[in-house]
Coordinates of N, CA and C in Angstrom, one line a residue:
X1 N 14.1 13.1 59.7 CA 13.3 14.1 60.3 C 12.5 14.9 59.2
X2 N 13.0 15.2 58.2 CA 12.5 16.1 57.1 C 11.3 15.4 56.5
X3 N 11.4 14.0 56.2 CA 10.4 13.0 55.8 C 9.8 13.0 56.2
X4 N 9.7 12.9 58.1 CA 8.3 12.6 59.0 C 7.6 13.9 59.1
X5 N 8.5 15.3 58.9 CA 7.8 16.6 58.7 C 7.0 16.4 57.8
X6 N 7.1 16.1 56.6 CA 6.8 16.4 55.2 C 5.6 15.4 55.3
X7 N 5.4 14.6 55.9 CA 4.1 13.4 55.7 C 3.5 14.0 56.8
X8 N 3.7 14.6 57.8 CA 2.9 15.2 59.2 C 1.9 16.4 58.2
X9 N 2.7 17.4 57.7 CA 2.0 18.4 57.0 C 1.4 17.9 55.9
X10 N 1.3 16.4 55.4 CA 0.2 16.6 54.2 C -0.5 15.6 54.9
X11 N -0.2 15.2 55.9 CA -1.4 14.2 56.7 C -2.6 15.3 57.2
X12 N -2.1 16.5 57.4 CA -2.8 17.8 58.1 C -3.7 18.3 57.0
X13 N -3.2 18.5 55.6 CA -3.4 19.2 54.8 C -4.4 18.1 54.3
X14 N -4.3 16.9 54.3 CA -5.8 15.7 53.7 C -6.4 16.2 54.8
X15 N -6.2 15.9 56.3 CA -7.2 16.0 57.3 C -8.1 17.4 57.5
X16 N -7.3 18.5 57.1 CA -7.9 19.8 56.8 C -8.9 19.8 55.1
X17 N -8.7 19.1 54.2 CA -9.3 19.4 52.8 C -10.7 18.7 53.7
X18 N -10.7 17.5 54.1 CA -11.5 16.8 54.6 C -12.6 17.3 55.3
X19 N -12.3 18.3 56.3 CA -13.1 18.6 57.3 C -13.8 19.7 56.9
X20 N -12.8 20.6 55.8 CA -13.5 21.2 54.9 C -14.6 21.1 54.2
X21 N -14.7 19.8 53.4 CA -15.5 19.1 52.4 C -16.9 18.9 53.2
X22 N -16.4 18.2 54.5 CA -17.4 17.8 55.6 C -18.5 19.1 55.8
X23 N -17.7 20.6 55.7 CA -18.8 21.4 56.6 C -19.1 22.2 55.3
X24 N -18.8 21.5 54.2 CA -19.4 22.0 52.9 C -20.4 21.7 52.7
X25 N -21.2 20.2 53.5 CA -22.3 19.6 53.6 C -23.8 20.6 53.7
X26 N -23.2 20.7 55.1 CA -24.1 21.3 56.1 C -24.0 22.7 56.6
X27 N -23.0 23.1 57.1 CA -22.6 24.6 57.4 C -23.1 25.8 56.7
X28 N -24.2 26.2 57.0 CA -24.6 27.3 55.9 C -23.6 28.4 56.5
X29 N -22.7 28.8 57.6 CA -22.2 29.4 57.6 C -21.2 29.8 57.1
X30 N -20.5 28.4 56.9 CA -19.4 27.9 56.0 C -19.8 28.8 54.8
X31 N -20.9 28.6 54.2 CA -20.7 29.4 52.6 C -21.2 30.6 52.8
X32 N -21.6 31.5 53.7 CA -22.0 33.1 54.0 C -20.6 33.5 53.4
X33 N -19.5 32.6 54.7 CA -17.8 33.2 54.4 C -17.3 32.8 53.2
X34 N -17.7 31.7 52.6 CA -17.3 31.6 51.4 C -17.4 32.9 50.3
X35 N -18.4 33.7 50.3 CA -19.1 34.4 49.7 C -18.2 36.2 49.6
X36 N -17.9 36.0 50.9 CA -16.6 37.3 50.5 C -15.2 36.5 50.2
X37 N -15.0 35.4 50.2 CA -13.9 34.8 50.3 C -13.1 35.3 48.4
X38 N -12.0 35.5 48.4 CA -11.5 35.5 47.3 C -11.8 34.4 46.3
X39 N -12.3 34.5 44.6 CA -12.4 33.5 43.8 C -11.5 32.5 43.6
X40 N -10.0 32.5 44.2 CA -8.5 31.9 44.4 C -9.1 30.4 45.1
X41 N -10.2 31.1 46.5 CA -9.9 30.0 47.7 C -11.2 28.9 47.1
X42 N -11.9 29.4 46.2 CA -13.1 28.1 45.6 C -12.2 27.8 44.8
X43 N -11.6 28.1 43.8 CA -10.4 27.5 42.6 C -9.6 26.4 43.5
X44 N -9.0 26.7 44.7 CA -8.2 25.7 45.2 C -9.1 24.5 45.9
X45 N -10.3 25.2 46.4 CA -11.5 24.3 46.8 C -11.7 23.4 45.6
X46 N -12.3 23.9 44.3 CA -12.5 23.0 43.6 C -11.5 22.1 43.2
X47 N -10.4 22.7 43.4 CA -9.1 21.5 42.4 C -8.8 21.0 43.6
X48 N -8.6 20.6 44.4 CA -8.6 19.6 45.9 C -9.9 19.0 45.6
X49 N -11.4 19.2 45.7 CA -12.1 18.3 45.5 C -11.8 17.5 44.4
X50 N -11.8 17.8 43.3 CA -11.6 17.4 42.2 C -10.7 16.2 41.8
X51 N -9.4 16.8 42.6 CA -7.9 15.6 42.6 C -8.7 14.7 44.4
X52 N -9.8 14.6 44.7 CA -9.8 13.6 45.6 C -11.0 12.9 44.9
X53 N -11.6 13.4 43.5 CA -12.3 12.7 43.2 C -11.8 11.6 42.2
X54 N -10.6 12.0 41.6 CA -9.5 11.6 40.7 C -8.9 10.4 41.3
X55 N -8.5 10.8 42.6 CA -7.7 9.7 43.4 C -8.9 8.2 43.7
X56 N -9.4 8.9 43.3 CA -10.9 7.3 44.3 C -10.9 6.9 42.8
X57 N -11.3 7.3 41.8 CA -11.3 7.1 40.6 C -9.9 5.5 40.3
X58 N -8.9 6.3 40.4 CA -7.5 5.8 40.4 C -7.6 4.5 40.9
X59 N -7.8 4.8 42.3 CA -7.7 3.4 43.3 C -9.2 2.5 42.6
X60 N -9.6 2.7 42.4 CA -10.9 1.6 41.8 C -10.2 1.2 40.6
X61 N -10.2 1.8 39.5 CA -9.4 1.5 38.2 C -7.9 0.5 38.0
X62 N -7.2 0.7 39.3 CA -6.1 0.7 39.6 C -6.0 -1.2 39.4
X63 N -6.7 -1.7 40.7 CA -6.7 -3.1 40.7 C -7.6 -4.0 39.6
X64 N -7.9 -3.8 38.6 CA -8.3 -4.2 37.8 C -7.5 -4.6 37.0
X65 N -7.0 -3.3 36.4 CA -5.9 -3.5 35.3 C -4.7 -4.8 36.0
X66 N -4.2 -4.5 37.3 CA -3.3 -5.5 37.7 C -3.8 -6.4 37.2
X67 N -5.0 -6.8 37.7 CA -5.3 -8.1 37.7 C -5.9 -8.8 36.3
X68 N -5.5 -7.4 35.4 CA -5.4 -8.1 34.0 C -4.2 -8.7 33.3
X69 N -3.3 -7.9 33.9 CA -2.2 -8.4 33.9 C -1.6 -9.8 34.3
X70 N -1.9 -9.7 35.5 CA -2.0 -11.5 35.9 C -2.2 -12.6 35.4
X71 N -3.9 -11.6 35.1 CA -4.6 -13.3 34.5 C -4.2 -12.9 33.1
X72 N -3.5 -12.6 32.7 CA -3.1 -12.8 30.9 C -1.5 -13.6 31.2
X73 N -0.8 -13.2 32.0 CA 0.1 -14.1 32.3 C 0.3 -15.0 32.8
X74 N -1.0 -15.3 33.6 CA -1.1 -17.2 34.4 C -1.9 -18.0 32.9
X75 N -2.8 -17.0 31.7 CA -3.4 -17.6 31.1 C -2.4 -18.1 30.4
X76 N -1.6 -17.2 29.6 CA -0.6 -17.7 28.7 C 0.6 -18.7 28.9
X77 N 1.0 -18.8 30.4 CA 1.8 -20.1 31.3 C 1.4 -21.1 30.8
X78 N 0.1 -21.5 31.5 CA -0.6 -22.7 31.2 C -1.5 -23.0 30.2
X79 N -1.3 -22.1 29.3 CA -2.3 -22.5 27.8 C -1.5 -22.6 27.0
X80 N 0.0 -22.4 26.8 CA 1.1 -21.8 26.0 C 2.1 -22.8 26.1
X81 N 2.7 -23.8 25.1 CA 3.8 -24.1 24.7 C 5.0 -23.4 25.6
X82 N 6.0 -23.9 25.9 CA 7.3 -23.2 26.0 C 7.7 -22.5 25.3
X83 N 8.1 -23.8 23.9 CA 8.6 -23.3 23.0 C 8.0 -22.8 21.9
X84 N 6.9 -22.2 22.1 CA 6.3 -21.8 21.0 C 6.6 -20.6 20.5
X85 N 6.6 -20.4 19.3 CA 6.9 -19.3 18.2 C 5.9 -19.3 17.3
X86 N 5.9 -17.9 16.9 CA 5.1 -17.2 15.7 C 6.1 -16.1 15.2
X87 N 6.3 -16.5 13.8 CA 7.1 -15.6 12.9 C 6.4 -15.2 11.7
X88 N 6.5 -14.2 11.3 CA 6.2 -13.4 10.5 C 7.4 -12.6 9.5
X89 N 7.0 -13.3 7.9 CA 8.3 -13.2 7.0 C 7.4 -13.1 6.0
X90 N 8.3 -12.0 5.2 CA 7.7 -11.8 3.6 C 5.9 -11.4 4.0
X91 N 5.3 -11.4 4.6 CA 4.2 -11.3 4.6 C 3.2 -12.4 4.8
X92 N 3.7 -13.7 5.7 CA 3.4 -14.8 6.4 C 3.8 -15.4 7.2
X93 N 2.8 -15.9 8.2 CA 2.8 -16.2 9.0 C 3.4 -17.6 9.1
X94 N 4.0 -18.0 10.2 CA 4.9 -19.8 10.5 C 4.6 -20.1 11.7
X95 N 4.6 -21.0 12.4 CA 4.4 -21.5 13.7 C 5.0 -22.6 14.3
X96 N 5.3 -23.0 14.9 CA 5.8 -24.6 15.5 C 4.3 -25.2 16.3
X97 N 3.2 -24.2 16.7 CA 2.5 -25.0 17.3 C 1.5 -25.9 16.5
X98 N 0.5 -26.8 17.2 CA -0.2 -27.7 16.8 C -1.5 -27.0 16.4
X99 N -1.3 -27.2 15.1 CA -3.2 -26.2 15.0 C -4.2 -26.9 14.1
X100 N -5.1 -26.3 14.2 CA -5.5 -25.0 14.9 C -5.4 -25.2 16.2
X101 N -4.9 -24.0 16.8 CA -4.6 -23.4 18.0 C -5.1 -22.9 18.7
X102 N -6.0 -23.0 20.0 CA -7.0 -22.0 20.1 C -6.5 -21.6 21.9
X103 N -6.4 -20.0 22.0 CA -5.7 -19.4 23.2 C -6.8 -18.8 23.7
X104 N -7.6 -18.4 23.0 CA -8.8 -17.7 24.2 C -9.7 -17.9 25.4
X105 N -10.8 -17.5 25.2 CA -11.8 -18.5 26.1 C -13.2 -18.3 25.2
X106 N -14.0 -18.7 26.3 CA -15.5 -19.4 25.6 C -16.1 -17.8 25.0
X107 N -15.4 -16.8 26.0 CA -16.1 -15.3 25.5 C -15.6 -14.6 24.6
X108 N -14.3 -15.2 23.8 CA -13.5 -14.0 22.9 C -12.8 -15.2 22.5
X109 N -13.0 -15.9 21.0 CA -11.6 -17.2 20.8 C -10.8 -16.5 19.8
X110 N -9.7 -17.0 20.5 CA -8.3 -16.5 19.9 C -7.8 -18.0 19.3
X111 N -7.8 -18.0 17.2 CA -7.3 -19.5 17.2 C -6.2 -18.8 16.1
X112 N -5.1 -19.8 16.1 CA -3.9 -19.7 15.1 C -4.6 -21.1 14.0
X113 N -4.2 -20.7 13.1 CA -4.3 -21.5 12.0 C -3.9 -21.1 10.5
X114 N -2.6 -21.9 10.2 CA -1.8 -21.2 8.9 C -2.5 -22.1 7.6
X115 N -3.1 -22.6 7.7 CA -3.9 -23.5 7.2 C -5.1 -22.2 6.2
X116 N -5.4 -21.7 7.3 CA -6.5 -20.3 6.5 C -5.7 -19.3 5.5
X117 N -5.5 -19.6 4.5 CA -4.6 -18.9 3.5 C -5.9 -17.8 2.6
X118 N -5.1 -16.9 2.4 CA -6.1 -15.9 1.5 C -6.4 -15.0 2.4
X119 N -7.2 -13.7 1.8 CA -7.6 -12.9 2.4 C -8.4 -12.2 2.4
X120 N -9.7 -12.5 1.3 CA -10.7 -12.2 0.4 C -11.8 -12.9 1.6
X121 N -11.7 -14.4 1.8 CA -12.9 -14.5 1.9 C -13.3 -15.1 4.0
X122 N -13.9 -14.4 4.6 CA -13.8 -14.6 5.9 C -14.0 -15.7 6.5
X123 N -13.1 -16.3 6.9 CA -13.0 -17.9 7.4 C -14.2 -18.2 8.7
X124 N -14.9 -19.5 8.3 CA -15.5 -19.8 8.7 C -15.7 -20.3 10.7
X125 N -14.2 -20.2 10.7 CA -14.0 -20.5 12.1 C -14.2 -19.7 13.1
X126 N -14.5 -18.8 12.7 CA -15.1 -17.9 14.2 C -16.7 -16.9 13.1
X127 N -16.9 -16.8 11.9 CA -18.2 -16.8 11.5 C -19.7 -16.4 12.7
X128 N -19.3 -17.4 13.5 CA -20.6 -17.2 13.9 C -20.0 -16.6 15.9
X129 N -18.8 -16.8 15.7 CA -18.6 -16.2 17.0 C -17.7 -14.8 17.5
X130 N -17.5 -14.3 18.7 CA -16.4 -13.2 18.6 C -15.0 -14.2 18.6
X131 N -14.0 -12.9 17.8 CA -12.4 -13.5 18.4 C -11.9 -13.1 17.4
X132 N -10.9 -14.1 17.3 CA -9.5 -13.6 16.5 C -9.4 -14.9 15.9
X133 N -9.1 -14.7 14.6 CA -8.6 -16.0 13.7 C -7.4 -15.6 12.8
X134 N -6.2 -15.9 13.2 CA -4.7 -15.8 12.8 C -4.2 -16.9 12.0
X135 N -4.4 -16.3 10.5 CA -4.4 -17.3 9.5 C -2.4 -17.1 8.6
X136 N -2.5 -17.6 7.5 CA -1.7 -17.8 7.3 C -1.1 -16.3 6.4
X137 N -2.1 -15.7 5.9 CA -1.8 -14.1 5.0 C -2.5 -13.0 5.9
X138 N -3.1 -13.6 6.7 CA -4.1 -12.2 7.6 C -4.5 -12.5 8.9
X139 N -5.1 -11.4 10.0 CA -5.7 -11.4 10.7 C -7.0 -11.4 10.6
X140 N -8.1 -12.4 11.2 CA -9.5 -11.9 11.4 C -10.2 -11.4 12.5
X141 N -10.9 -10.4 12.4 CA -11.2 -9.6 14.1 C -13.1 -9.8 13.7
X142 N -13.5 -10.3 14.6 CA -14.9 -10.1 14.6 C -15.7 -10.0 15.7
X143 N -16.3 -8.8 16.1 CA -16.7 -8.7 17.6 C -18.2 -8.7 17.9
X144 N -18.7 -8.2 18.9 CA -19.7 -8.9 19.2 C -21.3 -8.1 18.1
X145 N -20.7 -7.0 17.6 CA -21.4 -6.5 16.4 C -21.6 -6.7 15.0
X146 N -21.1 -8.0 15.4 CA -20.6 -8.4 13.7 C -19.7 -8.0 12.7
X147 N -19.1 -6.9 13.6 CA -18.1 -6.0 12.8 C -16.9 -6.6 12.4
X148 N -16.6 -6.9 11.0 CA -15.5 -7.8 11.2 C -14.6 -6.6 10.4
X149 N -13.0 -7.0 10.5 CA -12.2 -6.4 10.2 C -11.3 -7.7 9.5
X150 N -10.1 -6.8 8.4 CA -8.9 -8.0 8.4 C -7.6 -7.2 8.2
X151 N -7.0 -7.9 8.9 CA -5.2 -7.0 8.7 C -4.3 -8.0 8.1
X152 N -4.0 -7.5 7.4 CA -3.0 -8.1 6.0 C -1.5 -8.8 6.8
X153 N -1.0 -9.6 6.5 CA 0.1 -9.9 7.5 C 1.7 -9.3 6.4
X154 N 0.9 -8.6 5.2 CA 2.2 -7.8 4.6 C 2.3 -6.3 5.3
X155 N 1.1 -6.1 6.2 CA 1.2 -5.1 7.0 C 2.4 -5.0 8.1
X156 N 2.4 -6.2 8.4 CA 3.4 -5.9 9.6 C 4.8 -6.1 9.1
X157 N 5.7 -5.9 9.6 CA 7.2 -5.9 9.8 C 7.7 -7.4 9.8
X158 N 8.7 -7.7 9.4 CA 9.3 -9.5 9.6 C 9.3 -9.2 11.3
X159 N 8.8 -10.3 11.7 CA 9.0 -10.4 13.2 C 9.2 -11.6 13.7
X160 N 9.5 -12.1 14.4 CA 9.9 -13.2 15.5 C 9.2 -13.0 16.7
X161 N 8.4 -14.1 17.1 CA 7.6 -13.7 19.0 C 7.5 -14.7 19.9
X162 N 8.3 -14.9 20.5 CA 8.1 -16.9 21.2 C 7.5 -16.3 22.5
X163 N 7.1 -17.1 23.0 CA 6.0 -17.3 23.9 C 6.6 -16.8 25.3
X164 N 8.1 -17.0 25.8 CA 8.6 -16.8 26.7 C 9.2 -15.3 26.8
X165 N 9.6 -15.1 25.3 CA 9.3 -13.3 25.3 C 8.8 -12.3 25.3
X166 N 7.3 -13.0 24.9 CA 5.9 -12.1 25.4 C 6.0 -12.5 26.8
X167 N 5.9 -13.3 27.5 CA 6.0 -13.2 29.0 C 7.0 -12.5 29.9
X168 N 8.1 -11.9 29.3 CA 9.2 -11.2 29.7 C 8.9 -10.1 29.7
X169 N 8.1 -9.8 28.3 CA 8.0 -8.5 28.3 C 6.9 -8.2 28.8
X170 N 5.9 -8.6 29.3 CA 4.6 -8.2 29.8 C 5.1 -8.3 31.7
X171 N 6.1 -8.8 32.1 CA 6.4 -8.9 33.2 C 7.2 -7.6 33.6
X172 N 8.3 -6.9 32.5 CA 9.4 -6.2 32.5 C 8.2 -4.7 32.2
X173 N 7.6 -4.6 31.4 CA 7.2 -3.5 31.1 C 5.5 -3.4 31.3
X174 N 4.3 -4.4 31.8 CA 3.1 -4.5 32.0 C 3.0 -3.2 33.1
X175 N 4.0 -3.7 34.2 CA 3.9 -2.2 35.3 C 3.6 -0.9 34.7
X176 N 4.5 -0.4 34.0 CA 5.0 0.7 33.6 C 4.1 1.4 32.6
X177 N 3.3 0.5 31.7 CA 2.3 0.7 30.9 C 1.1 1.1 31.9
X178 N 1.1 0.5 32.5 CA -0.3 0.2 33.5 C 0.0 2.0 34.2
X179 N 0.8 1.7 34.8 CA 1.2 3.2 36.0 C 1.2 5.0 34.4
X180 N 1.3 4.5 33.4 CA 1.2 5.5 32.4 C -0.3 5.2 32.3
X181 N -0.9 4.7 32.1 CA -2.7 4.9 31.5 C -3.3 5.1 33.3
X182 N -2.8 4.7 33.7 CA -3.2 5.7 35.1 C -2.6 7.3 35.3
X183 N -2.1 7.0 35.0 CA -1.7 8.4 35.2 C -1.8 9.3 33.8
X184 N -2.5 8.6 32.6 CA -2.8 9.9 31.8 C -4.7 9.8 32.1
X185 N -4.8 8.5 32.5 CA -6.2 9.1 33.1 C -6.6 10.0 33.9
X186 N -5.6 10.0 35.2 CA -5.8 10.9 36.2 C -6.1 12.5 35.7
X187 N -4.8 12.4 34.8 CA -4.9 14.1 34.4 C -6.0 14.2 33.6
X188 N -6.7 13.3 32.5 CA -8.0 13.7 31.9 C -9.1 13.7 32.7
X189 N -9.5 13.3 34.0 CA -10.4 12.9 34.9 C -10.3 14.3 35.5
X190 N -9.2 15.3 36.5 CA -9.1 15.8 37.0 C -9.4 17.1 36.1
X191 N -8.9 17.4 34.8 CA -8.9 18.1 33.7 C -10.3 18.3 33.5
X192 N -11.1 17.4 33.2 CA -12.0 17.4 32.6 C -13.8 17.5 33.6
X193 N -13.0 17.0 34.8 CA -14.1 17.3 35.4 C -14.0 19.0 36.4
X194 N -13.2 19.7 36.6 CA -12.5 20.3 36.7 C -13.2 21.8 35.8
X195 N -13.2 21.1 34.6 CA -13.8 22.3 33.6 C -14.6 22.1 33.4
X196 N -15.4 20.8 33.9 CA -17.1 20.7 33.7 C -17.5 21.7 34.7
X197 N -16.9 21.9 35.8 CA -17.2 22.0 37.0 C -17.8 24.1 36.6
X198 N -16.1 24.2 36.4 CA -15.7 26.0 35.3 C -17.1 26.3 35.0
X199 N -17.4 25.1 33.5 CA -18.5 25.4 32.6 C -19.6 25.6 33.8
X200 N -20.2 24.7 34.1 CA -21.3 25.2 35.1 C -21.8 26.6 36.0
X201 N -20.4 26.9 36.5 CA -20.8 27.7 37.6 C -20.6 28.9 36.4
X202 N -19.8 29.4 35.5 CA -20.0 30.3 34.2 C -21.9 30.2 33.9
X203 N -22.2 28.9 34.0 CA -23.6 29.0 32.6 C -24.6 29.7 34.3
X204 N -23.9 28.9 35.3 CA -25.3 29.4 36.0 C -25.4 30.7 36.5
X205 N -24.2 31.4 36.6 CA -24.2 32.7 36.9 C -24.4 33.8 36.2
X206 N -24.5 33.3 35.2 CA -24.6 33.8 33.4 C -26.3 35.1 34.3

């Protein structure tokens, strides 16, 4: 009973922000009363608009990311070894798979190859394209600006990564990642537009 209370009064409380919003349109009488109304009841006006512009925001944003999620884990199923491994020791890279290796697609290639040793001179295998080239002492990043980058593989940590425990973990924790960058977006969206909102009515009443 306390449940069905509690969703009745915020079913009321959307259906009330709503009808509000609605005669914000058109009602010039609506803002005469606004006009003696306490500065409190625009504050709560604006941050109700604001968190319903947040929420649409959300739900658009929302199903994307899932579905990045997805398609990174149907891509890596069937592009991906079982038993594939990549370790990283002393500052190099090992592999069991057959390379060069190539994981990406036609718009971003992702290739392994331990074969590319050194770290001075930018391997010719992605040269002329975007992606990633995972060589045997470094990373190559080159994007669609020509901007290339390289990360040292004595940078990272000794590590171990097989292919079925990036899929465990993108399954176990992908949610939870996802539901945190929505939700720190929410607060910067709501935040931010919120005090754009502040700044304006400040400059124009100036």
């Amino acid at each position: 009973m306390q449940q069905s209370g509690f969703f009745a009064r915020a079913i009321n409380s959307v259906g009330l922000f709503c009808h509000v919003v609605v005669k914000s349109c058109y009602d010039m009488e609506w803002y005469r009363l606004v006009r003696v109304r306490p500065w409190t009841s625009a504050l709560r006006y604006a941050a109700g608009l604001h968190f319903a512009l947040m929420m649409f925001a959300v739900a658009a944003l929302a199903p994307g990311l899932f579905a990045l999620q997805a398609g990174f884990i149907a891509h890596v199923g069937s592009s991906v070894p079982d038993d594939a491994t990549l370790e990283v020791k002393s500052g190099r890279l090992s592999t069991n798979l057959a390379e060069p290796f190539e994981v990406g697609n036609k718009d971003f290639r992702v290739v392994i190859d331990t074969s590319v040793q050194g770290t001075n001179v930018f391997p010719e295998a992605i040269s002329k394209d975007d992606g990633v080239l995972v060589g045997k002492d470094a990373i190559f990043l080159q994007n669609d600006k020509n901007e290339r980058r390289t990360y040292l593989m004595t940078d990272f940590s000794d590590i171990a990564v097989t292919r079925n425990g990036v899929m465990e973990w993108v399954r176990t924790w992908g949610v939870a990642l996802i539901l945190a960058a929505l939700g720190l977006f929410a607060v910067v969206f709501w935040m931010f537009s919120l005090a754009s909102t502040a700044l304006y009515v400040v400059i124009a009443s100036a």
